[in-house]
Tab-separated table of C-alpha atoms in Angstrom:
chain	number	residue	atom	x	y	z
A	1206	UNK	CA	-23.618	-22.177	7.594
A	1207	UNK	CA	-27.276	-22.702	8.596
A	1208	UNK	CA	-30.317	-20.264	7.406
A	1209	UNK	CA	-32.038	-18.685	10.531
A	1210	UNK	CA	-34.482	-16.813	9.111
A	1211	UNK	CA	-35.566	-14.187	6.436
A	1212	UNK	CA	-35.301	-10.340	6.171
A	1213	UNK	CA	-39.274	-10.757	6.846
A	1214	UNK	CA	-39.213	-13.289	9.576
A	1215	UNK	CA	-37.437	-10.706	11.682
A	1216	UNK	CA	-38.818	-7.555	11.444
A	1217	UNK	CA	-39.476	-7.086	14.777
A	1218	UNK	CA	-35.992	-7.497	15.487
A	1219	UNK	CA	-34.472	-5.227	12.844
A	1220	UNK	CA	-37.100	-2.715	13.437
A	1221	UNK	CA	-38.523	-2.458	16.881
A	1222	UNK	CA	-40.044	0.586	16.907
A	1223	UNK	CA	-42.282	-0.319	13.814
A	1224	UNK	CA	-43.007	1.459	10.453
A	1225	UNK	CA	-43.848	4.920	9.690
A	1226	UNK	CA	-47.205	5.225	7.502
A	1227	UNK	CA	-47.122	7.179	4.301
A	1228	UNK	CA	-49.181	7.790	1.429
A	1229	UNK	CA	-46.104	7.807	-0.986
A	1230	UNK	CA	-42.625	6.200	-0.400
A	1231	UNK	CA	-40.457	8.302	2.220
A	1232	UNK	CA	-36.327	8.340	1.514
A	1233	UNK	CA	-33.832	6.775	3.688
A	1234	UNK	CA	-32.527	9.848	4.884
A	1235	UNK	CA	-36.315	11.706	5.776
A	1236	UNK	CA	-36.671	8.446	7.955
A	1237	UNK	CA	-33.593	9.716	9.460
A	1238	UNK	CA	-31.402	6.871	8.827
A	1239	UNK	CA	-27.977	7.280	7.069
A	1240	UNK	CA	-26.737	3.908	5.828
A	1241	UNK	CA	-27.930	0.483	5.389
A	1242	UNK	CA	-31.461	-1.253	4.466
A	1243	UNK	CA	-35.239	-0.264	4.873
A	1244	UNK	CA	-38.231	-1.999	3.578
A	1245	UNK	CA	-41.118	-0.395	1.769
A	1246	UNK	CA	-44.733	-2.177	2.427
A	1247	UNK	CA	-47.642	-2.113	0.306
A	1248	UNK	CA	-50.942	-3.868	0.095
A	1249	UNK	CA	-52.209	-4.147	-3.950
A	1250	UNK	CA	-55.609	-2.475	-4.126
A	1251	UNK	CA	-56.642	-4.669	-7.288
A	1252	UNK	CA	-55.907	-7.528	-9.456
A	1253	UNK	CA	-53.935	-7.077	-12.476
A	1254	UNK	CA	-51.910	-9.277	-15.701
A	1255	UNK	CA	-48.766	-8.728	-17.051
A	1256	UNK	CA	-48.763	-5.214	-15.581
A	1257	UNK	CA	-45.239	-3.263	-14.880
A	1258	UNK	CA	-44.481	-2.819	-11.586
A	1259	UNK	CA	-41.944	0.684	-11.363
A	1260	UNK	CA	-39.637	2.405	-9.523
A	1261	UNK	CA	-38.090	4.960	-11.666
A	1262	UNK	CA	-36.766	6.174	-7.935
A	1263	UNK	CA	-34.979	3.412	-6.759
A	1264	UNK	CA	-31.502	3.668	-4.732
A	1265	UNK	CA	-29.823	1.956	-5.089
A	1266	UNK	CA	-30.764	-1.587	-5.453
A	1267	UNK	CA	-34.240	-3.313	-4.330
A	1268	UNK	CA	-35.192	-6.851	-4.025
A	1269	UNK	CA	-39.268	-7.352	-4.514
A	1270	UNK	CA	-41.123	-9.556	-2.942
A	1271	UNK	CA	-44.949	-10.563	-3.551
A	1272	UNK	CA	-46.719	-12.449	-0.707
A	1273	UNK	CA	-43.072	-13.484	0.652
A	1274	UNK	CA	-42.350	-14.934	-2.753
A	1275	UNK	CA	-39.148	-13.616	-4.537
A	1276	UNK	CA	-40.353	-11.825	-7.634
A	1277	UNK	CA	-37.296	-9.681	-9.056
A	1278	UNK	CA	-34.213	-6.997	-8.590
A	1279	UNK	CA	-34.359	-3.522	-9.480
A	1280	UNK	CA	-31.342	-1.545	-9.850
A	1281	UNK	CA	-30.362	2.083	-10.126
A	1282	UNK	CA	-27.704	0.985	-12.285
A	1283	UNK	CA	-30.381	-1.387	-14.472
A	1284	UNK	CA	-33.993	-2.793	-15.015
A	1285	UNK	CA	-36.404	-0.328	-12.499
A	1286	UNK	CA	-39.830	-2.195	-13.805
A	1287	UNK	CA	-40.873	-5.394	-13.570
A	1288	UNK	CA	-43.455	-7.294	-15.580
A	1289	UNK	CA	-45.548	-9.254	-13.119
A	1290	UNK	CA	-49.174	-10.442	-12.195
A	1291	UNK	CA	-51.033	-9.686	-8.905
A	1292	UNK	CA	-53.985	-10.306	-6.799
A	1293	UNK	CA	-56.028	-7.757	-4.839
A	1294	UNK	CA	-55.086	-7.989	-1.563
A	1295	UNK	CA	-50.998	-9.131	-2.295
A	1296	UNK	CA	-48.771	-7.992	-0.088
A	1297	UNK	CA	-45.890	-5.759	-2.292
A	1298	UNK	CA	-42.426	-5.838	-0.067
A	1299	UNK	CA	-39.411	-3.896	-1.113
A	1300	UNK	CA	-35.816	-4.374	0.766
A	1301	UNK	CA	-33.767	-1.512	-0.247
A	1302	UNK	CA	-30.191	-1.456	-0.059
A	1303	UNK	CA	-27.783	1.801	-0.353
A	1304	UNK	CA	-25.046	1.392	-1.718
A	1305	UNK	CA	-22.965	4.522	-0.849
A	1306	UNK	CA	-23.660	7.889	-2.252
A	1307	UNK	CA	-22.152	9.910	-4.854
A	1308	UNK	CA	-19.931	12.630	-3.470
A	1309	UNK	CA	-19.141	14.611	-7.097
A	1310	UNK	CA	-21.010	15.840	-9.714
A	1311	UNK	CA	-24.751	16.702	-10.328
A	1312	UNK	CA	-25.912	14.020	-8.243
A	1313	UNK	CA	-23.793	15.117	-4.947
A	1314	UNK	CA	-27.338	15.000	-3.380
A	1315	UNK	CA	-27.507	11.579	-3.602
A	1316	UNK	CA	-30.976	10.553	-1.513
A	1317	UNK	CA	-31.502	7.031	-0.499
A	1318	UNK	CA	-34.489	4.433	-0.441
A	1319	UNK	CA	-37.405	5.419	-3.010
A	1320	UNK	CA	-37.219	9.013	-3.539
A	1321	UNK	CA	-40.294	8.732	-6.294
A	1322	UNK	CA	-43.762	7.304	-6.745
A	1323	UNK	CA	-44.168	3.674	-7.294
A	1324	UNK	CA	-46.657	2.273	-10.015
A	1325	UNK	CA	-48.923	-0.607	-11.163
A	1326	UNK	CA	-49.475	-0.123	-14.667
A	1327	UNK	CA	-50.924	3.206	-14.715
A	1328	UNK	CA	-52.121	3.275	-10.862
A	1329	UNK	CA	-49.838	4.972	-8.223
A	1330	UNK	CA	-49.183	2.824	-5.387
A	1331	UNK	CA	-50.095	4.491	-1.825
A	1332	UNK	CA	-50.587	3.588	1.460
A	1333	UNK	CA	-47.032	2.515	2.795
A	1334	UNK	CA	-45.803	0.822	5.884
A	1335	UNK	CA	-41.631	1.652	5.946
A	1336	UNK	CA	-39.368	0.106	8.175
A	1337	UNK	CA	-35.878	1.449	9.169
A	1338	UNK	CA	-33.850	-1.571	9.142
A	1339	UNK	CA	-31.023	-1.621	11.946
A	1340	UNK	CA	-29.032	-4.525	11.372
A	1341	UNK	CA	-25.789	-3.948	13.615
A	1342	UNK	CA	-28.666	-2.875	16.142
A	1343	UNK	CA	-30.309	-6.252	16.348
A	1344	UNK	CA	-27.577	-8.900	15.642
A	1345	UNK	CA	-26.497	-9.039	19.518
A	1346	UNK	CA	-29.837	-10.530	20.077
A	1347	UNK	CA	-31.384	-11.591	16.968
A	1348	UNK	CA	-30.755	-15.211	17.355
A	1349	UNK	CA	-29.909	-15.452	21.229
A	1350	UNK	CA	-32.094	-18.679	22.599
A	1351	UNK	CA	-31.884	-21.049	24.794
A	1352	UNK	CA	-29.961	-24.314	23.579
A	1353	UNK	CA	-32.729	-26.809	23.862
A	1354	UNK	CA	-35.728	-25.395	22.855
A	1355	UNK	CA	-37.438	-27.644	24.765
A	1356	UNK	CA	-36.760	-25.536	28.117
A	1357	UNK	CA	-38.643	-22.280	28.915
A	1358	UNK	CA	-35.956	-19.151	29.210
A	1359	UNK	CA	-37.027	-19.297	32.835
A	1360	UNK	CA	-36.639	-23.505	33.310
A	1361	UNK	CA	-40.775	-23.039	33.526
A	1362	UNK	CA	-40.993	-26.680	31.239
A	1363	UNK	CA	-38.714	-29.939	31.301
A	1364	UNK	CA	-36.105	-30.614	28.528
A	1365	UNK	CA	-37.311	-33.193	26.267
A	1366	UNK	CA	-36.914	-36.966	26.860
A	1367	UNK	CA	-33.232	-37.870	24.739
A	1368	UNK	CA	-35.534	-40.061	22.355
A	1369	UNK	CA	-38.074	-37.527	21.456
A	1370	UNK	CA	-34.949	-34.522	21.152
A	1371	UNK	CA	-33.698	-36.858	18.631
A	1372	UNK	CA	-36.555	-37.720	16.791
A	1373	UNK	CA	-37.276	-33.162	16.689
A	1374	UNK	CA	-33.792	-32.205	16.027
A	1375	UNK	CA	-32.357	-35.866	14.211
A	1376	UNK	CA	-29.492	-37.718	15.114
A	1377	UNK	CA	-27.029	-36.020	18.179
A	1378	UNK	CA	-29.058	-33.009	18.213
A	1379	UNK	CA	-28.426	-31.657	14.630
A	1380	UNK	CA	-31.109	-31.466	11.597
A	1381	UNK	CA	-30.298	-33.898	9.567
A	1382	UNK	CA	-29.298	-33.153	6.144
A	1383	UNK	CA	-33.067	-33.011	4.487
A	1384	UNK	CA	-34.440	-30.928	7.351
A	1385	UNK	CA	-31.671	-28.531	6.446
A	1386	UNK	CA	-32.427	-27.974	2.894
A	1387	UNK	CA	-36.325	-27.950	3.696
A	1388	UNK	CA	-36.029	-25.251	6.315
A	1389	UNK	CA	-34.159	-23.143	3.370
A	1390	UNK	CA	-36.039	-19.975	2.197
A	1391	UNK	CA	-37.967	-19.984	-0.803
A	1392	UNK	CA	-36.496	-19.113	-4.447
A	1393	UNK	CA	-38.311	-17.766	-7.639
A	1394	UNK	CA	-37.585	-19.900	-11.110
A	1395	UNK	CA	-34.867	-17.562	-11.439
A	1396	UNK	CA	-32.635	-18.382	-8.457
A	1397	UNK	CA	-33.786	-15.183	-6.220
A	1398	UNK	CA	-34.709	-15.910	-2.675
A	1399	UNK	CA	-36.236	-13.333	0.286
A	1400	UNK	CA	-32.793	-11.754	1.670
A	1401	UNK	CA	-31.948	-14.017	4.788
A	1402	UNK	CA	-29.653	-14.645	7.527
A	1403	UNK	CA	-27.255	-17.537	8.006
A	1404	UNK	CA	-24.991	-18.532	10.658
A	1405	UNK	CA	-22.013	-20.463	11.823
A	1406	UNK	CA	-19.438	-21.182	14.860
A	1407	UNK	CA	-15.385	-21.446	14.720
A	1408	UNK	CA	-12.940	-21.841	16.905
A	1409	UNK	CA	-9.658	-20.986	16.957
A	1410	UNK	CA	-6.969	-23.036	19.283
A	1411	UNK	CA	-3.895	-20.806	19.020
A	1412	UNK	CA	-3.619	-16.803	19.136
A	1413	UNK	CA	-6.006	-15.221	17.053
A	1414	UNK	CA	-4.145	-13.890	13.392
A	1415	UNK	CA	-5.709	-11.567	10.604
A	1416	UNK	CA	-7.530	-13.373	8.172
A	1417	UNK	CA	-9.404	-13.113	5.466
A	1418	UNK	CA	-13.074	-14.429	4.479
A	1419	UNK	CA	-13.572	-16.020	1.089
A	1420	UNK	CA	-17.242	-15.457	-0.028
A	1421	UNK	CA	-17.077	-17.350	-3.332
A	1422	UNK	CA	-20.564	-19.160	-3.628
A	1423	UNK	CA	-22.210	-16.955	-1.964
A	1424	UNK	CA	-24.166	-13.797	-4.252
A	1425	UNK	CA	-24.590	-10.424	-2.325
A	1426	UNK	CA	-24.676	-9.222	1.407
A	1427	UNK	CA	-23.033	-8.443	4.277
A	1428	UNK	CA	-21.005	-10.765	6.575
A	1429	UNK	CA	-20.208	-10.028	10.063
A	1430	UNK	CA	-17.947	-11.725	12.888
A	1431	UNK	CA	-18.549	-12.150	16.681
A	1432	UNK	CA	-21.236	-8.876	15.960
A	1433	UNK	CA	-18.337	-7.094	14.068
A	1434	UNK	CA	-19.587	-5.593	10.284
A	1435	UNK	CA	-16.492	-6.958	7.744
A	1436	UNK	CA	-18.409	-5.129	5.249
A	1437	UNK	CA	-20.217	-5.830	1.791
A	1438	UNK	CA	-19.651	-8.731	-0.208
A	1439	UNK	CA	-20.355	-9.549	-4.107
A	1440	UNK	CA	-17.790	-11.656	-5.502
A	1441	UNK	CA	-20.255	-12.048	-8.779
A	1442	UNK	CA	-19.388	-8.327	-9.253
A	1443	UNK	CA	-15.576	-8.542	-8.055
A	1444	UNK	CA	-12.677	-7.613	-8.318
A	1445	UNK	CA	-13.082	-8.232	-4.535
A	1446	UNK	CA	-13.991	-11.790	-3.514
A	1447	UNK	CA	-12.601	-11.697	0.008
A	1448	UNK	CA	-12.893	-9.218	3.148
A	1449	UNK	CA	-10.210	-8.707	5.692
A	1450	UNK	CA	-11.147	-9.927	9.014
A	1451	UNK	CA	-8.808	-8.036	11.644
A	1452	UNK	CA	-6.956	-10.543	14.596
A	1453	UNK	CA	-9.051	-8.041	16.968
A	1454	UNK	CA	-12.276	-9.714	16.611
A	1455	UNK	CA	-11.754	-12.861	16.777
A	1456	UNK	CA	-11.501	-15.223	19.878
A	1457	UNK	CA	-11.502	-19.049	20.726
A	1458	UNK	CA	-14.890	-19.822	20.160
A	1459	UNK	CA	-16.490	-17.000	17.311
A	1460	UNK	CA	-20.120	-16.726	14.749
A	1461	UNK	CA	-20.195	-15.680	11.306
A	1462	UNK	CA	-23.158	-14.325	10.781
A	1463	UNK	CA	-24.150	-13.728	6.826
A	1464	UNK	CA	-27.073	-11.302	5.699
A	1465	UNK	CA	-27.541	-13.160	2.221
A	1466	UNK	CA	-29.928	-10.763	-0.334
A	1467	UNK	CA	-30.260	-12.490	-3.748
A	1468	UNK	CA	-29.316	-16.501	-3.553
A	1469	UNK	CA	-27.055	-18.535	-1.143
A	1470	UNK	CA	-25.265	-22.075	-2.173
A	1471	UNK	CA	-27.321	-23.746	0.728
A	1472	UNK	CA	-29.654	-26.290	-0.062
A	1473	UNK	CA	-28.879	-26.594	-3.543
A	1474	UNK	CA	-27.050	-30.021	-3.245
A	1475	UNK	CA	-27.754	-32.970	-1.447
A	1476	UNK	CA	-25.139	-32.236	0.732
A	1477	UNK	CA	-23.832	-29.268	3.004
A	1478	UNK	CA	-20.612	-28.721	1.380
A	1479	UNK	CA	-21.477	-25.871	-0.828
A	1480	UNK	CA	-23.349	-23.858	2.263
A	1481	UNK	CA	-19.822	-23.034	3.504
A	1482	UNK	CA	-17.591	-19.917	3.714
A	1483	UNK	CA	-13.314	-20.342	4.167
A	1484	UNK	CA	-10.984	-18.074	5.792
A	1485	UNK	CA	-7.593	-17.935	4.183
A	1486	UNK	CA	-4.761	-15.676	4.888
A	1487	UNK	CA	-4.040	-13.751	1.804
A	1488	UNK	CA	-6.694	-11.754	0.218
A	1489	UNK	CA	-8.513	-12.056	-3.401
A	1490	UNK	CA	-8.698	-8.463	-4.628
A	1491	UNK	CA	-7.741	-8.726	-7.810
A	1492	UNK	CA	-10.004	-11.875	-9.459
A	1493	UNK	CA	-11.522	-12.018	-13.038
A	1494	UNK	CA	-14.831	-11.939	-13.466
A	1495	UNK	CA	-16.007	-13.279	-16.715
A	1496	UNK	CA	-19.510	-12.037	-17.215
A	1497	UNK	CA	-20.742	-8.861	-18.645
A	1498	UNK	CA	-23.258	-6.647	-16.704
A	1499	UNK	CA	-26.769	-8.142	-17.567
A	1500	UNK	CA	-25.599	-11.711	-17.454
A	1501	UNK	CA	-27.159	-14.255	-15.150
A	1502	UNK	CA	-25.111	-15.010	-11.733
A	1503	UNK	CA	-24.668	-18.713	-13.299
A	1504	UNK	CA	-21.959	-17.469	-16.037
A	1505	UNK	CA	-19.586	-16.289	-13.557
A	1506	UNK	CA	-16.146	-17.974	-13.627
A	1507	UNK	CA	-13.978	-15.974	-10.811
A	1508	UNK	CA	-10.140	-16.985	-10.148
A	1509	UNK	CA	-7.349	-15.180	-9.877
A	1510	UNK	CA	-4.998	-13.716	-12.790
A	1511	UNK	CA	-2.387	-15.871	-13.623
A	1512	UNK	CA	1.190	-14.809	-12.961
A	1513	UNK	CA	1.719	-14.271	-16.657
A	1514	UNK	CA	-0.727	-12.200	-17.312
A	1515	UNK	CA	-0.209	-9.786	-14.269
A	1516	UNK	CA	3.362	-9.137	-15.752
A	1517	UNK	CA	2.162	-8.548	-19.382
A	1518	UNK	CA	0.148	-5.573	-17.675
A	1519	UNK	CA	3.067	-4.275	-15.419
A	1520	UNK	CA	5.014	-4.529	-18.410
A	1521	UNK	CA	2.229	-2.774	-21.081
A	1522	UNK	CA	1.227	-0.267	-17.771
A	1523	UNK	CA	5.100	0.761	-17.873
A	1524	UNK	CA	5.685	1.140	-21.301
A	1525	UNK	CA	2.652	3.255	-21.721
A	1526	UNK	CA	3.737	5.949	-18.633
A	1527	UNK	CA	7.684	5.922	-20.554
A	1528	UNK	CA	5.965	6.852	-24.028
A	1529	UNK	CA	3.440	9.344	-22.248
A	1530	UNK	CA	6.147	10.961	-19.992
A	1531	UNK	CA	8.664	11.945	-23.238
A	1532	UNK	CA	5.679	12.769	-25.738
A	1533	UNK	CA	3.796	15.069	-23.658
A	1534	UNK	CA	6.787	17.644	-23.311
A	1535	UNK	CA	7.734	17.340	-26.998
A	1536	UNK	CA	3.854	18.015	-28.285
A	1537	UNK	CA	4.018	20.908	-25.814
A	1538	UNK	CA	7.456	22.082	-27.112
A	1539	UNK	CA	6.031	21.888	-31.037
A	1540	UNK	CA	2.802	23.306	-30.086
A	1541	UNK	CA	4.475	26.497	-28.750
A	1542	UNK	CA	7.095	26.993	-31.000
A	1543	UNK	CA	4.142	26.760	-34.036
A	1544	UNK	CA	1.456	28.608	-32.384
């Protein structure tokens, strides 16, 4: 997998019509947008130190960014302040992701984006820029180019001499290895980097078969193939690590396409094989995931159950619905014959 670009970088792209301007945040679905991601835009009016940054209205999950420079998550489900210090003039960015709505309850009007104010310490942010962020829009064209760079999209300029191409792109055309890991988005202390794109090439020499794409390594996103949205991944979270990937879409030659929003395995080695993905052909829906919520990413152990232990709860699960199905009628029984 290579890194094409950030969330940021492409924001024509993702939103071509430009942001709407509003005093306070505006939710997902007042921007008239359903599903998906948007990004909320501030400028910070004044300097401040160790100040909380919240959003108490947060949904579901938002990844902040100061000056293009990772500085935490919020979650619905968790932490909706941050403890941060700022500059006059800093550039706030917030990508929001929904996550699905709920559809029972007291919250069935489940709005998206940031349905409340946002503050600085005791100061009210205002003065937003919010994008509508229209992924499956712009992926047919986000990162269509000519292959040499070197050549205008109308032939207007010459291709490079074959010495100076290599000495630009490195040896046969590819980065090398360093180039790679330098042209990698940048991370906080923490591990969080600005949500990004990566993307790869397959091929496929015999008929096309279902499949299934193994995200271990990779943190939180959404992968799609040949344009085609597999759906979310977080294999940190599980039980899920893999998504199906239907015969349907695929051809000889395909791309992979990952939008990556907290921390990809590229560029963390000195060598590419961790910035990988692997399809298989049976699925991993059922892995353990040994972390409690609130633990870092870097405790997670995920693997499958062994075989033993998948009986012991077939075996337990069956018990349990035996002693349940002849107790319940017999506590019924007593209760009406002593009532």
């Amino acid at each position: 997998m290579t890194f094409e670009a950030t969330v940021l970088d492409k924001l024509s792209d993702l939103s071509p019509d430009g942001p709407i301007r509003a005093d306070y945040p505006i939710t997902m679905e007042n921007m008239q947008q359903s599903y998906g991601f948007m990004l909320y835009r501030t400028t910070l009016p004044a300097a401040a130190k160790g100040v909380k940054l919240s959003v108490p209205g947060i949904r579901d999950r938002g990844f902040v960014m100061l000056d293009q420079t990772p500085a935490g998550i919020l979650s619905r489900n968790g932490p909706m302040d941050l403890n941060v210090t700022v500059q006059a003039g800093q550039v706030l960015d917030i990508v929001v992701e929904n996550q699905g709505r709920i559809n029972f309850g007291r919250y069935i009007n489940d709005s998206k984006g940031i349905i409340a104010n946002v503050t600085l310490g005791n100061d009210t942010l205002r003065s937003w820029d919010i994008y509508s962020l229209s992924i499956d829009g712009a992926l047919p064209t986000m990162f269509s180019r000519p292959s040499n760079p070197a050549v205008d999209i109308d032939n207007g300029l010459p291709a490079l001499s074959p010495e100076l191409q290599q000495e630009v792109e490195g040896i046969d055309g590819q980065l090398t290895n360093q180039e790679k890991r330098s042209a990698q988005p940048q991370r906080s202390r923490a591990g969080q980097m600005v949500p990004s794109f990566y993307t790869g090439k397959f091929s496929i020499q015999d008929t096309p078969q279902d499949t299934f794409l193994n995200m271990k390594g990779w943190t939180k996103g959404q992968a799609f193939v040949n344009g085609f949205n597999l759906g979310r991944y977080w294999p940190v979270e599980g039980p899920q690590i893999t998504l199906y990937v239907p015969a349907s879409v695929l051809k000889s030659d395909n791309n992979i396409t990952l939008f990556e929003l907290e921390a990809s395995p590229c560029g963390m080695s000195q060598s590419d094989v961790d910035c990988t993905v692997e399809f298989q052909d049976r699925p991993i829906i059922n892995a353990t995931v040994s972390r409690r919520r609130g633990e870092k990413h870097d405790s997670v152990s995920i693997g499958s159950a062994p075989p033993e232990l998948d009986a012991f709860t077939a075996v337990v699960s069956f018990v349990s619905g035996v002693v349940f199905s002849v107790a319940y009628p017999i506590s019924t029984v007593l209760n009406i014959m002593f009532s």
